[in-house]
XYZ file of N, CA and C in Angstrom:
393
model
N -11.503 -40.865 11.723
C -10.284 -40.103 10.837
C -9.367 -39.677 11.377
N -7.698 -39.223 11.513
C -6.576 -38.998 12.214
C -6.615 -37.524 11.565
N -6.500 -36.742 12.837
C -6.314 -35.204 12.276
C -4.724 -34.547 12.777
N -4.222 -34.808 12.036
C -2.877 -34.351 11.898
C -2.259 -33.049 12.804
N -1.662 -32.918 14.216
C -1.488 -31.698 14.647
C -0.204 -31.039 14.648
N 0.131 -30.560 13.986
C 1.838 -29.814 13.875
C 2.368 -28.849 15.354
N 3.617 -29.097 15.561
C 4.258 -28.959 16.582
C 3.794 -27.613 16.267
N 3.552 -26.953 17.113
C 4.101 -25.288 16.977
C 5.288 -24.620 17.074
N 6.146 -25.237 17.613
C 7.392 -24.847 17.957
C 8.016 -24.838 16.684
N 7.836 -26.000 16.330
C 8.324 -26.164 14.813
C 7.672 -24.974 13.441
N 6.440 -25.020 13.259
C 6.632 -24.496 12.941
C 6.655 -22.592 12.863
N 6.800 -22.246 14.029
C 7.205 -20.975 14.379
C 8.913 -21.115 13.938
N 10.196 -21.875 14.587
C 11.521 -22.237 13.789
C 11.468 -21.963 12.031
N 10.203 -22.817 11.448
C 9.867 -22.288 10.553
C 9.684 -20.824 9.987
N 9.197 -20.409 10.126
C 8.779 -19.123 9.973
C 9.286 -17.577 10.583
N 10.536 -17.535 11.260
C 11.350 -17.416 11.316
C 12.485 -17.110 10.257
N 12.547 -18.857 10.028
C 13.034 -18.788 8.938
C 13.004 -17.874 7.669
N 11.977 -18.005 7.219
C 11.100 -17.728 6.594
C 10.948 -16.082 5.993
N 11.054 -14.890 7.178
C 11.117 -13.760 7.511
C 12.716 -13.314 7.496
N 13.388 -13.928 7.944
C 14.533 -13.714 7.394
C 15.527 -14.041 6.344
N 14.666 -15.087 5.153
C 14.891 -15.320 3.741
C 14.399 -14.395 3.362
N 12.851 -13.748 3.552
C 11.979 -13.011 2.984
C 12.952 -11.211 3.182
N 13.591 -10.997 4.553
C 14.134 -9.786 4.804
C 15.423 -9.858 3.792
N 16.462 -10.939 3.342
C 17.596 -11.043 3.058
C 16.885 -10.630 1.310
N 16.028 -11.449 0.979
C 15.801 -11.373 -0.154
C 15.142 -9.721 -0.772
N 14.562 -8.432 0.716
C 14.030 -7.645 0.561
C 15.180 -6.903 0.287
N 16.418 -6.736 0.574
C 17.781 -6.270 0.870
C 18.394 -6.202 -1.093
N 18.151 -7.359 -1.412
C 19.047 -7.622 -2.839
C 17.122 -6.895 -3.915
N 15.554 -6.965 -3.143
C 14.539 -6.423 -4.138
C 15.078 -4.526 -4.187
N 15.115 -4.319 -2.670
C 15.818 -2.889 -2.674
C 16.811 -2.152 -3.827
N 18.352 -3.129 -3.491
C 19.304 -2.466 -4.441
C 18.472 -2.568 -5.974
N 17.699 -3.472 -6.389
C 17.739 -3.739 -7.700
C 16.487 -2.694 -8.426
N 15.427 -1.988 -7.559
C 14.454 -1.429 -7.486
C 15.187 -0.376 -7.949
N 16.709 0.375 -7.238
C 17.599 1.580 -6.866
C 17.784 1.316 -8.407
N 18.593 0.199 -8.758
C 19.334 -0.368 -9.621
C 17.900 0.679 -11.328
N 16.654 0.088 -10.829
C 16.228 0.033 -12.227
C 15.542 1.566 -12.122
N 15.408 2.043 -11.226
C 14.738 3.427 -11.168
C 15.915 4.722 -12.025
N 17.117 4.171 -11.232
C 18.208 4.524 -12.491
C 18.385 4.751 -13.650
N 18.169 3.138 -14.096
C 18.267 3.332 -15.578
C 17.262 3.252 -16.069
N 16.046 3.649 -15.474
C 14.431 4.406 -15.872
C 15.123 5.391 -16.059
N 15.522 6.269 -15.280
C 15.353 7.574 -15.567
C 16.874 8.070 -16.557
N 17.131 7.372 -16.436
C 18.763 7.082 -18.153
C 18.174 7.532 -18.638
N 17.055 6.374 -19.143
C 16.554 5.340 -20.354
C 15.399 7.166 -20.832
N 14.531 7.749 -19.977
C 13.907 8.879 -19.932
C 14.134 10.334 -20.701
N 15.356 10.252 -19.737
C 16.553 11.827 -20.327
C 17.078 11.461 -21.716
N 17.429 10.021 -21.878
C 18.204 10.132 -23.397
C 17.081 10.523 -24.341
N 16.118 9.360 -23.654
C 14.538 9.471 -25.218
C 14.172 11.495 -25.060
N 14.105 11.941 -23.721
C 13.531 13.215 -24.151
C 15.119 14.678 -24.969
N 16.071 13.903 -24.417
C 16.618 14.544 -25.075
C 17.103 14.587 -26.544
N 16.676 13.452 -27.057
C 16.921 13.090 -28.564
C 15.179 13.519 -29.186
N 14.109 13.888 -28.236
C 13.351 14.032 -28.880
C 12.248 12.748 -29.639
N 12.473 12.019 -28.476
C 11.489 10.379 -29.104
C 10.689 10.445 -27.586
N 9.800 9.807 -28.248
C 8.287 9.752 -27.768
C 9.000 7.670 -27.673
N 9.701 6.999 -27.943
C 9.691 6.301 -27.736
C 10.783 5.042 -28.654
N 11.243 3.944 -27.631
C 12.005 3.168 -28.690
C 12.486 1.759 -28.534
N 13.153 0.859 -29.269
C 12.918 -0.619 -29.312
C 14.618 -0.798 -29.095
N 14.760 -2.110 -27.529
C 15.830 -2.351 -27.478
C 15.817 -4.074 -28.476
N 16.874 -5.120 -28.382
C 16.563 -6.360 -28.714
C 15.826 -6.748 -28.004
N 15.484 -6.404 -26.442
C 14.604 -7.363 -25.974
C 12.800 -6.773 -25.147
N 13.162 -5.053 -25.950
C 11.849 -4.352 -25.414
C 11.789 -3.214 -26.414
N 10.367 -2.987 -25.606
C 10.479 -1.500 -26.065
C 9.723 -0.606 -25.466
N 10.403 0.869 -24.929
C 9.834 1.808 -24.030
C 8.568 2.848 -24.940
N 7.690 3.103 -24.210
C 7.206 4.459 -24.356
C 6.948 5.935 -23.858
N 7.464 6.976 -23.688
C 7.258 7.799 -22.427
C 5.439 7.948 -22.799
N 4.833 7.765 -21.522
C 3.370 8.278 -21.382
C 2.804 9.314 -20.196
N 2.612 9.991 -20.784
C 1.906 11.261 -20.188
C 0.690 11.287 -19.539
N 0.675 12.017 -18.176
C -1.280 11.326 -17.336
C -0.735 12.305 -16.711
N -2.099 12.690 -16.332
C -2.226 13.781 -15.032
C -2.817 12.766 -13.871
N -1.879 13.452 -12.838
C -2.044 13.261 -11.376
C -2.404 14.005 -10.579
N -3.272 13.773 -9.803
C -3.242 15.163 -8.872
C -2.210 15.592 -8.067
N -1.807 16.977 -7.348
C -1.067 17.144 -6.471
C -1.851 18.294 -5.571
N -2.356 17.683 -4.312
C -3.455 18.537 -3.476
C -2.389 20.259 -3.134
N -2.518 20.374 -2.898
C -1.713 21.673 -2.933
C -2.411 22.469 -1.219
N -3.820 22.378 -0.653
C -4.529 22.891 0.278
C -5.596 21.694 0.439
N -5.331 20.838 1.361
C -6.354 19.570 1.480
C -7.219 20.358 2.106
N -7.641 21.004 2.803
C -8.882 21.455 3.362
C -9.571 22.494 1.906
N -8.935 23.092 1.467
C -9.841 23.036 -0.294
C -10.872 22.184 -0.807
N -9.456 21.086 -0.726
C -10.214 19.854 -1.419
C -11.304 19.298 -0.820
N -10.860 19.005 0.287
C -12.120 18.538 1.244
C -13.185 19.180 0.803
N -13.568 20.668 1.070
C -14.429 21.482 0.984
C -14.933 21.236 -0.568
N -14.514 20.879 -1.677
C -14.681 20.848 -3.123
C -15.898 19.940 -2.808
N -14.534 18.639 -2.579
C -14.794 17.100 -3.115
C -16.877 17.277 -1.902
N -16.733 17.863 -0.671
C -18.052 17.585 0.115
C -19.143 18.439 -0.511
N -18.571 19.577 -1.125
C -19.769 20.578 -1.647
C -20.103 19.997 -3.243
N -19.598 19.259 -4.018
C -20.029 18.738 -5.056
C -20.260 17.267 -4.852
N -20.152 16.372 -3.564
C -20.903 14.998 -3.042
C -19.800 14.021 -4.643
N -18.456 15.025 -4.379
C -17.188 14.027 -5.311
C -16.580 13.272 -4.501
N -17.360 12.090 -3.666
C -16.104 11.443 -2.975
C -15.821 9.839 -3.666
N -16.143 10.331 -5.140
C -15.256 9.303 -5.849
C -13.699 9.783 -6.328
N -13.122 10.862 -5.433
C -11.742 10.820 -6.196
C -10.709 10.868 -4.619
N -11.900 10.361 -3.751
C -10.950 9.426 -2.385
C -10.840 8.012 -2.277
N -9.741 6.875 -1.959
C -10.069 6.216 -2.381
C -10.894 5.917 -1.249
N -11.349 4.762 -1.376
C -12.328 3.954 -0.553
C -11.211 3.022 0.591
N -10.304 3.687 1.565
C -9.603 2.435 2.173
C -9.948 2.960 3.629
N -10.586 3.438 4.959
C -10.476 3.555 6.540
C -9.421 3.347 7.248
N -9.394 4.699 7.750
C -7.860 4.656 8.168
C -8.089 4.008 9.833
N -7.940 2.934 9.842
C -7.854 1.318 10.853
C -7.875 2.368 12.730
N -5.962 2.790 12.762
C -6.566 3.066 13.750
C -7.463 4.399 14.480
N -7.632 5.324 13.339
C -8.557 5.887 13.443
C -10.192 5.637 13.490
N -9.797 4.396 12.963
C -11.497 3.796 13.062
C -11.778 2.943 14.088
N -10.826 2.516 14.986
C -10.552 2.273 16.093
C -10.631 3.083 17.244
N -9.870 4.738 16.793
C -10.289 5.334 17.974
C -11.662 6.055 17.505
N -12.446 5.984 16.751
C -13.952 6.285 16.958
C -14.792 5.455 17.543
N -14.767 4.180 17.479
C -15.156 3.393 17.779
C -15.258 3.228 19.063
N -14.357 3.177 19.497
C -13.907 3.272 20.982
C -14.406 4.447 21.756
N -14.906 5.951 21.033
C -15.782 6.844 21.712
C -16.909 6.822 21.460
N -17.492 6.193 20.118
C -19.216 6.246 19.570
C -19.726 5.074 20.005
N -18.770 3.829 20.026
C -19.598 2.619 20.321
C -20.163 2.059 18.571
N -19.928 0.570 18.840
C -20.325 -0.162 17.317
C -21.617 -0.444 17.333
N -22.766 -0.140 17.742
C -23.908 0.307 17.035
C -23.855 1.913 16.425
N -23.117 2.721 17.132
C -23.186 3.978 16.434
C -22.353 3.591 14.763
N -21.698 3.207 15.086
C -20.670 2.838 13.069
C -21.686 2.368 13.045
N -22.155 0.648 12.696
C -23.270 0.240 12.485
C -24.315 0.974 11.517
N -24.819 1.775 12.825
C -25.319 3.212 12.215
C -25.112 3.921 10.707
N -23.904 4.478 10.666
C -23.318 5.022 9.834
C -22.357 4.146 8.748
N -22.791 3.234 8.452
C -22.456 1.800 7.803
C -21.336 1.188 7.361
N -20.699 1.139 8.723
C -19.655 1.277 8.955
C -19.630 -0.045 9.870
N -19.083 -1.724 9.840
C -19.133 -2.880 11.304
C -17.539 -2.374 11.104
N -17.610 -3.259 12.448
C -15.940 -3.379 12.858
C -15.860 -5.067 12.214
N -14.507 -5.252 11.470
C -14.352 -6.483 11.230
C -12.915 -7.205 12.302
N -13.347 -8.249 12.382
C -12.117 -8.812 13.800
C -11.177 -9.318 12.525
N -9.769 -8.890 12.521
C -8.943 -9.902 11.708
C -7.942 -10.420 12.430
N -7.636 -11.318 12.268
C -6.157 -11.990 12.723
C -4.976 -12.307 12.283
N -4.175 -11.430 13.208
C -2.723 -11.747 12.792
C -1.922 -12.314 13.726
N -0.744 -12.840 13.114
C 0.519 -13.241 14.354
C 1.486 -11.851 14.067
N 1.572 -12.408 15.538
C 3.074 -11.224 15.664
C 4.338 -12.309 16.131
N 4.964 -12.448 15.062
C 5.877 -13.366 15.207
C 7.578 -11.868 15.763
N 8.023 -12.948 17.363
C 9.483 -12.165 17.356
C 10.611 -13.347 17.773
N 11.375 -13.409 16.971
C 12.490 -14.136 16.723
C 13.149 -13.811 18.139
N 13.878 -15.274 18.420
C 14.567 -15.298 19.742
C 15.571 -14.738 19.406
N 16.326 -14.301 20.334
C 17.891 -13.952 20.171
C 18.825 -14.734 20.991
């Protein structure tokens, strides 16, 4: 069996080109997002001014959706309420990686594992384009 080994230099150059294309598209995407948000705000203002909860066009339909979301004014009080009531489901379940690494360095892996979390060694590439 023959295993094809790619040339790392060629692959890195392809990666740089892909990142540049992605960045160029990000500029376009940002501009389109801004335009979309402006039109969306105009649609919302128009519907509200006319007392409508929704409307139709030839290509689509919109409706105003009202939902309640949290706006925490005092994080200390909020955390105390969560702890007191055991309502940890109110928080997202994603630990802060830099803070975890710091605690891991201080307490050690065994202490972390005893407390229900194990370090996962995630591999990523760091790419620096030649100038």
